[in-house]
């Protein structure tokens, strides 16, 4: 049984996204989770996701600072954090090759709930942030509930299989 870990990822470099997401998949797999990543390229893509479900399904937001054909990542985070009627407080991992730009921008814009990383160190920082976000799930009572739900799903599946076998005779 793998628990879904949903990430909204704003990145314009397709090959870097693919390579890095494979690393993240392996890391999450080792923790018992399955990475589900929604890839966005621009602020307009992010706005569509916000309009769709207020980003409620995401456990983490990954945002690159420098984006081609879009506002920079800091403007995307500022947009997300500026929503007042239903605040979106999902953790953000904000990264760039030029980490100084990320930190300067965060200070100037007063961005909160944001972790920073250079591209070179993103795998390590991703692991640290993920461990922080999943530690509540890994406690005994929530895990017991997840196991019971999975057991119930398997029971339903077995009943469906038995029903098909009985009807085929």
PDB file of C-alpha atoms in Angstrom:
ATOM      1  CA  UNK A   1       0.000   0.000   0.000  1.00  0.00           C
ATOM      2  CA  UNK A   2       1.374   3.407  -1.024  1.00  0.00           C
ATOM      3  CA  UNK A   3      -0.051   6.658   0.226  1.00  0.00           C
ATOM      4  CA  UNK A   4      -0.304   9.422  -2.368  1.00  0.00           C
ATOM      5  CA  UNK A   5       1.903  12.469  -1.900  1.00  0.00           C
ATOM      6  CA  UNK A   6       0.625  15.236  -4.173  1.00  0.00           C
ATOM      7  CA  UNK A   7       2.897  17.992  -5.432  1.00  0.00           C
ATOM      8  CA  UNK A   8       2.113  21.017  -7.571  1.00  0.00           C
ATOM      9  CA  UNK A   9       5.384  21.728  -9.369  1.00  0.00           C
ATOM     10  CA  UNK A  10       6.033  24.955 -11.264  1.00  0.00           C
ATOM     11  CA  UNK A  11       9.064  24.367 -13.491  1.00  0.00           C
ATOM     12  CA  UNK A  12       9.752  25.399 -17.091  1.00  0.00           C
ATOM     13  CA  UNK A  13      12.660  23.013 -17.808  1.00  0.00           C
ATOM     14  CA  UNK A  14      11.031  19.725 -18.844  1.00  0.00           C
ATOM     15  CA  UNK A  15      14.181  17.597 -18.719  1.00  0.00           C
ATOM     16  CA  UNK A  16      15.196  18.853 -15.256  1.00  0.00           C
ATOM     17  CA  UNK A  17      11.640  18.279 -14.044  1.00  0.00           C
ATOM     18  CA  UNK A  18      11.671  14.701 -15.377  1.00  0.00           C
ATOM     19  CA  UNK A  19      15.071  13.817 -13.920  1.00  0.00           C
ATOM     20  CA  UNK A  20      14.409  15.403 -10.542  1.00  0.00           C
ATOM     21  CA  UNK A  21      10.906  13.968 -10.219  1.00  0.00           C
ATOM     22  CA  UNK A  22      12.383  10.476 -10.707  1.00  0.00           C
ATOM     23  CA  UNK A  23      14.718  11.138  -7.758  1.00  0.00           C
ATOM     24  CA  UNK A  24      11.776  12.358  -5.680  1.00  0.00           C
ATOM     25  CA  UNK A  25       9.701   9.302  -6.653  1.00  0.00           C
ATOM     26  CA  UNK A  26      12.446   7.014  -5.338  1.00  0.00           C
ATOM     27  CA  UNK A  27      12.773   8.987  -2.127  1.00  0.00           C
ATOM     28  CA  UNK A  28       9.016   8.925  -1.475  1.00  0.00           C
ATOM     29  CA  UNK A  29       8.806   5.250  -2.412  1.00  0.00           C
ATOM     30  CA  UNK A  30      11.322   4.471   0.330  1.00  0.00           C
ATOM     31  CA  UNK A  31       9.031   6.294   2.781  1.00  0.00           C
ATOM     32  CA  UNK A  32       5.935   4.360   1.640  1.00  0.00           C
ATOM     33  CA  UNK A  33       4.464   7.127  -0.521  1.00  0.00           C
ATOM     34  CA  UNK A  34       3.692   7.519  -4.212  1.00  0.00           C
ATOM     35  CA  UNK A  35       4.556  10.830  -5.881  1.00  0.00           C
ATOM     36  CA  UNK A  36       1.720  12.423  -7.833  1.00  0.00           C
ATOM     37  CA  UNK A  37       3.105  15.523  -9.470  1.00  0.00           C
ATOM     38  CA  UNK A  38       1.102  18.112 -11.389  1.00  0.00           C
ATOM     39  CA  UNK A  39       3.499  19.974 -13.695  1.00  0.00           C
ATOM     40  CA  UNK A  40       2.770  23.651 -14.324  1.00  0.00           C
ATOM     41  CA  UNK A  41       4.781  25.972 -16.538  1.00  0.00           C
ATOM     42  CA  UNK A  42       3.299  29.424 -15.896  1.00  0.00           C
ATOM     43  CA  UNK A  43       1.362  31.480 -13.394  1.00  0.00           C
ATOM     44  CA  UNK A  44      -1.722  30.961 -15.578  1.00  0.00           C
ATOM     45  CA  UNK A  45      -1.447  27.186 -15.037  1.00  0.00           C
ATOM     46  CA  UNK A  46      -1.273  27.792 -11.285  1.00  0.00           C
ATOM     47  CA  UNK A  47      -4.285  30.119 -11.405  1.00  0.00           C
ATOM     48  CA  UNK A  48      -6.286  27.375 -13.145  1.00  0.00           C
ATOM     49  CA  UNK A  49      -5.383  24.964 -10.334  1.00  0.00           C
ATOM     50  CA  UNK A  50      -6.356  27.539  -7.714  1.00  0.00           C
ATOM     51  CA  UNK A  51      -9.699  28.106  -9.457  1.00  0.00           C
ATOM     52  CA  UNK A  52     -10.249  24.352  -9.700  1.00  0.00           C
ATOM     53  CA  UNK A  53      -9.762  23.342  -6.062  1.00  0.00           C
ATOM     54  CA  UNK A  54      -7.860  26.021  -4.120  1.00  0.00           C
ATOM     55  CA  UNK A  55      -4.823  23.671  -4.165  1.00  0.00           C
ATOM     56  CA  UNK A  56      -6.453  21.582  -1.418  1.00  0.00           C
ATOM     57  CA  UNK A  57      -5.200  18.276  -2.810  1.00  0.00           C
ATOM     58  CA  UNK A  58      -1.516  19.231  -2.689  1.00  0.00           C
ATOM     59  CA  UNK A  59       0.865  18.320   0.126  1.00  0.00           C
ATOM     60  CA  UNK A  60       3.673  20.521  -1.160  1.00  0.00           C
ATOM     61  CA  UNK A  61       4.263  23.204  -3.773  1.00  0.00           C
ATOM     62  CA  UNK A  62       7.595  23.263  -5.634  1.00  0.00           C
ATOM     63  CA  UNK A  63       8.314  26.545  -7.392  1.00  0.00           C
ATOM     64  CA  UNK A  64      11.286  27.531  -9.543  1.00  0.00           C
ATOM     65  CA  UNK A  65      12.372  31.173  -9.352  1.00  0.00           C
ATOM     66  CA  UNK A  66      13.198  31.742 -13.022  1.00  0.00           C
ATOM     67  CA  UNK A  67      10.466  30.773 -15.472  1.00  0.00           C
ATOM     68  CA  UNK A  68      10.387  31.402 -19.210  1.00  0.00           C
ATOM     69  CA  UNK A  69       7.195  32.964 -20.564  1.00  0.00           C
ATOM     70  CA  UNK A  70       5.801  33.624 -17.088  1.00  0.00           C
ATOM     71  CA  UNK A  71       6.087  35.743 -14.001  1.00  0.00           C
ATOM     72  CA  UNK A  72       8.914  34.667 -11.734  1.00  0.00           C
ATOM     73  CA  UNK A  73       8.297  32.091  -9.026  1.00  0.00           C
ATOM     74  CA  UNK A  74       8.160  34.716  -6.287  1.00  0.00           C
ATOM     75  CA  UNK A  75       5.181  36.353  -7.990  1.00  0.00           C
ATOM     76  CA  UNK A  76       3.447  32.963  -8.135  1.00  0.00           C
ATOM     77  CA  UNK A  77       3.987  32.407  -4.410  1.00  0.00           C
ATOM     78  CA  UNK A  78       2.877  35.969  -3.691  1.00  0.00           C
ATOM     79  CA  UNK A  79      -0.315  35.326  -5.687  1.00  0.00           C
ATOM     80  CA  UNK A  80      -1.008  32.097  -3.778  1.00  0.00           C
ATOM     81  CA  UNK A  81      -0.395  33.698  -0.375  1.00  0.00           C
ATOM     82  CA  UNK A  82      -2.455  36.808  -1.255  1.00  0.00           C
ATOM     83  CA  UNK A  83      -5.721  34.856  -1.454  1.00  0.00           C
ATOM     84  CA  UNK A  84      -7.587  36.025   1.635  1.00  0.00           C
ATOM     85  CA  UNK A  85     -11.071  34.445   1.462  1.00  0.00           C
ATOM     86  CA  UNK A  86      -9.667  30.889   1.739  1.00  0.00           C
ATOM     87  CA  UNK A  87      -5.959  31.209   2.528  1.00  0.00           C
ATOM     88  CA  UNK A  88      -3.671  28.640   0.924  1.00  0.00           C
ATOM     89  CA  UNK A  89      -1.034  27.787   3.511  1.00  0.00           C
ATOM     90  CA  UNK A  90       0.479  24.697   1.882  1.00  0.00           C
ATOM     91  CA  UNK A  91       4.257  24.516   2.377  1.00  0.00           C
ATOM     92  CA  UNK A  92       6.344  25.763  -0.541  1.00  0.00           C
ATOM     93  CA  UNK A  93       9.842  24.724  -1.577  1.00  0.00           C
ATOM     94  CA  UNK A  94      11.180  27.665  -3.574  1.00  0.00           C
ATOM     95  CA  UNK A  95      14.389  26.960  -5.497  1.00  0.00           C
ATOM     96  CA  UNK A  96      16.780  28.380  -8.035  1.00  0.00           C
ATOM     97  CA  UNK A  97      20.327  28.126  -9.321  1.00  0.00           C
ATOM     98  CA  UNK A  98      20.754  31.643  -7.932  1.00  0.00           C
ATOM     99  CA  UNK A  99      19.625  31.038  -4.351  1.00  0.00           C
ATOM    100  CA  UNK A 100      20.496  34.633  -3.377  1.00  0.00           C
ATOM    101  CA  UNK A 101      17.723  35.882  -5.690  1.00  0.00           C
ATOM    102  CA  UNK A 102      15.247  33.573  -3.978  1.00  0.00           C
ATOM    103  CA  UNK A 103      16.158  34.738  -0.481  1.00  0.00           C
ATOM    104  CA  UNK A 104      16.237  38.428  -1.455  1.00  0.00           C
ATOM    105  CA  UNK A 105      12.835  38.124  -3.066  1.00  0.00           C
ATOM    106  CA  UNK A 106      11.353  36.320  -0.073  1.00  0.00           C
ATOM    107  CA  UNK A 107      12.607  39.096   2.208  1.00  0.00           C
ATOM    108  CA  UNK A 108      11.321  41.917  -0.040  1.00  0.00           C
ATOM    109  CA  UNK A 109       7.889  40.322  -0.525  1.00  0.00           C
ATOM    110  CA  UNK A 110       7.575  38.968   3.030  1.00  0.00           C
ATOM    111  CA  UNK A 111       6.715  35.461   1.852  1.00  0.00           C
ATOM    112  CA  UNK A 112       5.803  33.058   4.657  1.00  0.00           C
ATOM    113  CA  UNK A 113       5.661  29.261   4.844  1.00  0.00           C
ATOM    114  CA  UNK A 114       8.392  28.951   2.255  1.00  0.00           C
ATOM    115  CA  UNK A 115      11.521  26.799   2.347  1.00  0.00           C
ATOM    116  CA  UNK A 116      14.401  27.626   0.027  1.00  0.00           C
ATOM    117  CA  UNK A 117      16.936  25.517  -1.846  1.00  0.00           C
ATOM    118  CA  UNK A 118      19.482  25.799  -4.583  1.00  0.00           C
ATOM    119  CA  UNK A 119      18.998  23.429  -7.502  1.00  0.00           C
ATOM    120  CA  UNK A 120      22.186  21.703  -6.411  1.00  0.00           C
ATOM    121  CA  UNK A 121      20.739  20.905  -2.960  1.00  0.00           C
ATOM    122  CA  UNK A 122      17.076  20.429  -3.808  1.00  0.00           C
ATOM    123  CA  UNK A 123      17.040  16.671  -3.235  1.00  0.00           C
ATOM    124  CA  UNK A 124      18.278  17.064   0.340  1.00  0.00           C
ATOM    125  CA  UNK A 125      15.908  19.941   1.087  1.00  0.00           C
ATOM    126  CA  UNK A 126      12.983  18.099  -0.502  1.00  0.00           C
ATOM    127  CA  UNK A 127      13.625  15.127   1.771  1.00  0.00           C
ATOM    128  CA  UNK A 128      13.745  17.354   4.864  1.00  0.00           C
ATOM    129  CA  UNK A 129      10.512  19.143   3.959  1.00  0.00           C
ATOM    130  CA  UNK A 130       8.715  15.902   3.082  1.00  0.00           C
ATOM    131  CA  UNK A 131       9.745  14.351   6.384  1.00  0.00           C
ATOM    132  CA  UNK A 132       8.241  17.367   8.146  1.00  0.00           C
ATOM    133  CA  UNK A 133       4.974  17.176   6.222  1.00  0.00           C
ATOM    134  CA  UNK A 134       4.454  13.421   6.666  1.00  0.00           C
ATOM    135  CA  UNK A 135       5.418  12.980  10.301  1.00  0.00           C
ATOM    136  CA  UNK A 136       1.814  13.411  11.482  1.00  0.00           C
ATOM    137  CA  UNK A 137       0.602  10.698   9.140  1.00  0.00           C
ATOM    138  CA  UNK A 138       3.261   8.313  10.378  1.00  0.00           C
ATOM    139  CA  UNK A 139       1.955   8.363  13.941  1.00  0.00           C
ATOM    140  CA  UNK A 140       0.083   5.271  15.141  1.00  0.00           C
ATOM    141  CA  UNK A 141      -3.550   6.481  15.136  1.00  0.00           C
ATOM    142  CA  UNK A 142      -3.582   8.035  11.644  1.00  0.00           C
ATOM    143  CA  UNK A 143      -1.697   5.031  10.278  1.00  0.00           C
ATOM    144  CA  UNK A 144      -4.216   2.664  11.868  1.00  0.00           C
ATOM    145  CA  UNK A 145      -7.011   4.528  10.106  1.00  0.00           C
ATOM    146  CA  UNK A 146      -5.215   4.331   6.770  1.00  0.00           C
ATOM    147  CA  UNK A 147      -4.658   0.598   7.207  1.00  0.00           C
ATOM    148  CA  UNK A 148      -8.296   0.013   8.113  1.00  0.00           C
ATOM    149  CA  UNK A 149      -9.435   1.970   5.051  1.00  0.00           C
ATOM    150  CA  UNK A 150      -7.119  -0.064   2.818  1.00  0.00           C
ATOM    151  CA  UNK A 151      -8.357  -3.319   4.395  1.00  0.00           C
ATOM    152  CA  UNK A 152     -11.926  -2.272   3.732  1.00  0.00           C
ATOM    153  CA  UNK A 153     -11.080  -1.545   0.084  1.00  0.00           C
ATOM    154  CA  UNK A 154      -9.488  -4.978  -0.252  1.00  0.00           C
ATOM    155  CA  UNK A 155     -12.577  -6.595   1.311  1.00  0.00           C
ATOM    156  CA  UNK A 156     -14.763  -4.868  -1.293  1.00  0.00           C
ATOM    157  CA  UNK A 157     -12.466  -6.034  -4.063  1.00  0.00           C
ATOM    158  CA  UNK A 158     -12.611  -9.633  -2.805  1.00  0.00           C
ATOM    159  CA  UNK A 159     -16.427  -9.504  -2.702  1.00  0.00           C
ATOM    160  CA  UNK A 160     -16.472  -8.235  -6.298  1.00  0.00           C
ATOM    161  CA  UNK A 161     -14.155 -11.065  -7.389  1.00  0.00           C
ATOM    162  CA  UNK A 162     -16.261 -13.696  -5.609  1.00  0.00           C
ATOM    163  CA  UNK A 163     -19.432 -12.264  -7.179  1.00  0.00           C
ATOM    164  CA  UNK A 164     -17.892 -12.437 -10.677  1.00  0.00           C
ATOM    165  CA  UNK A 165     -16.753 -16.018 -10.114  1.00  0.00           C
ATOM    166  CA  UNK A 166     -20.171 -17.107  -8.848  1.00  0.00           C
ATOM    167  CA  UNK A 167     -21.994 -15.425 -11.733  1.00  0.00           C
ATOM    168  CA  UNK A 168     -19.713 -17.056 -14.302  1.00  0.00           C
ATOM    169  CA  UNK A 169     -20.716 -20.598 -13.243  1.00  0.00           C
TER     170      UNK A 169
END
